[in-house]
Coordinates of C-alpha atoms in Angstrom, one line a residue:
G1 CA 33.7 38.5 -97.3
E2 CA 37.2 39.8 -97.1
R3 CA 39.0 40.5 -100.4
S4 CA 42.6 41.4 -101.4
L5 CA 43.5 43.5 -104.3
V6 CA 46.8 43.4 -106.2
A7 CA 47.6 45.8 -109.1
V8 CA 50.3 46.1 -111.7
T9 CA 51.1 49.8 -111.5
S10 CA 53.7 52.2 -110.3
D11 CA 54.5 52.9 -106.6
R12 CA 53.5 56.5 -107.0
V13 CA 50.0 55.5 -108.2
A14 CA 49.6 52.7 -105.7
R15 CA 50.1 55.0 -102.7
Q16 CA 47.4 57.4 -103.9
F17 CA 44.7 54.9 -103.1
S18 CA 43.2 54.2 -99.8
P19 CA 44.0 51.6 -98.7
A20 CA 47.4 51.6 -100.4
L21 CA 47.5 49.0 -103.2
T22 CA 49.6 46.0 -103.1
T23 CA 51.6 45.9 -106.4
V24 CA 53.8 43.8 -108.6
D25 CA 56.7 45.8 -109.8
F26 CA 58.4 44.7 -113.1
P27 CA 62.0 45.7 -114.1
V28 CA 60.8 47.9 -116.9
A29 CA 64.3 49.4 -117.6
D30 CA 65.7 45.9 -118.0
M31 CA 62.7 44.9 -120.2
G32 CA 63.3 47.9 -122.5
R33 CA 67.1 47.3 -122.7
I34 CA 66.7 43.6 -123.5
G35 CA 64.0 44.3 -126.0
A36 CA 66.1 46.9 -127.8
E37 CA 69.1 44.5 -127.8
L38 CA 67.0 41.7 -129.3
L39 CA 65.6 44.0 -131.9
I40 CA 69.1 45.2 -132.9
R41 CA 70.3 41.6 -133.2
Q42 CA 67.4 40.7 -135.4
L43 CA 67.9 43.7 -137.7
E44 CA 71.6 42.9 -138.0
G45 CA 71.1 39.2 -138.5
G46 CA 68.4 39.4 -141.1
E47 CA 65.4 37.0 -141.5
A48 CA 67.4 33.8 -140.9
D49 CA 68.4 35.1 -137.4
A50 CA 64.8 36.2 -136.6
A51 CA 63.6 32.5 -136.4
A52 CA 66.2 31.9 -133.7
F53 CA 64.4 34.5 -131.5
A54 CA 60.9 33.2 -132.0
D55 CA 61.0 30.6 -129.2
R56 CA 63.4 32.5 -126.9
Q57 CA 62.3 33.0 -123.3
I58 CA 63.9 35.4 -120.9
L59 CA 62.9 35.4 -117.3
L60 CA 62.9 38.7 -115.4
R61 CA 61.8 38.7 -111.8
G62 CA 59.1 41.1 -110.6
K63 CA 58.8 42.2 -107.0
L64 CA 55.6 41.9 -104.9
R65 CA 55.1 45.0 -102.7
V66 CA 52.6 44.1 -100.1
R67 CA 50.6 47.1 -98.8
E68 CA 47.2 47.7 -97.1
S69 CA 45.0 46.3 -99.9
T70 CA 46.2 42.7 -99.1
G71 CA 45.0 40.9 -96.1
P72 CA 46.1 37.6 -94.6
V73 CA 45.2 34.4 -96.3
P74 CA 42.0 33.0 -94.7
A75 CA 42.4 29.7 -92.9
M76 CA 40.7 26.8 -94.7
V77 CA 39.8 23.6 -93.0
G78 CA 41.8 20.7 -94.4
A79 CA 43.8 22.9 -96.8
T80 CA 47.5 22.5 -97.4
V81 CA 49.8 25.0 -98.9
A82 CA 51.5 23.7 -102.1
G83 CA 55.2 24.3 -102.5
P84 CA 57.1 24.6 -105.8
A85 CA 56.7 21.8 -108.3
P86 CA 59.3 19.0 -108.0
G87 CA 62.6 20.0 -109.5
R88 CA 61.8 23.7 -109.4
S89 CA 62.7 26.3 -106.9

């Protein structure tokens, strides 16, 4: 049957494949900057401050770049498309 393929890689690599790969791009520069900032804060704050970072969550949005390796979603009899969970967007 039909298959779609999505990869986590760079645009440069994705375009070298045939068909061109659909990819998820992550904000790697932001990830590095935030990671460095958190590390510096931990080092400056000592062990007591490190516990405050253990449960911290930071949301960075990736971007889906649809290319030739992804086809349309097949129609399914009686299927419905679920939206976001209540209270989420």
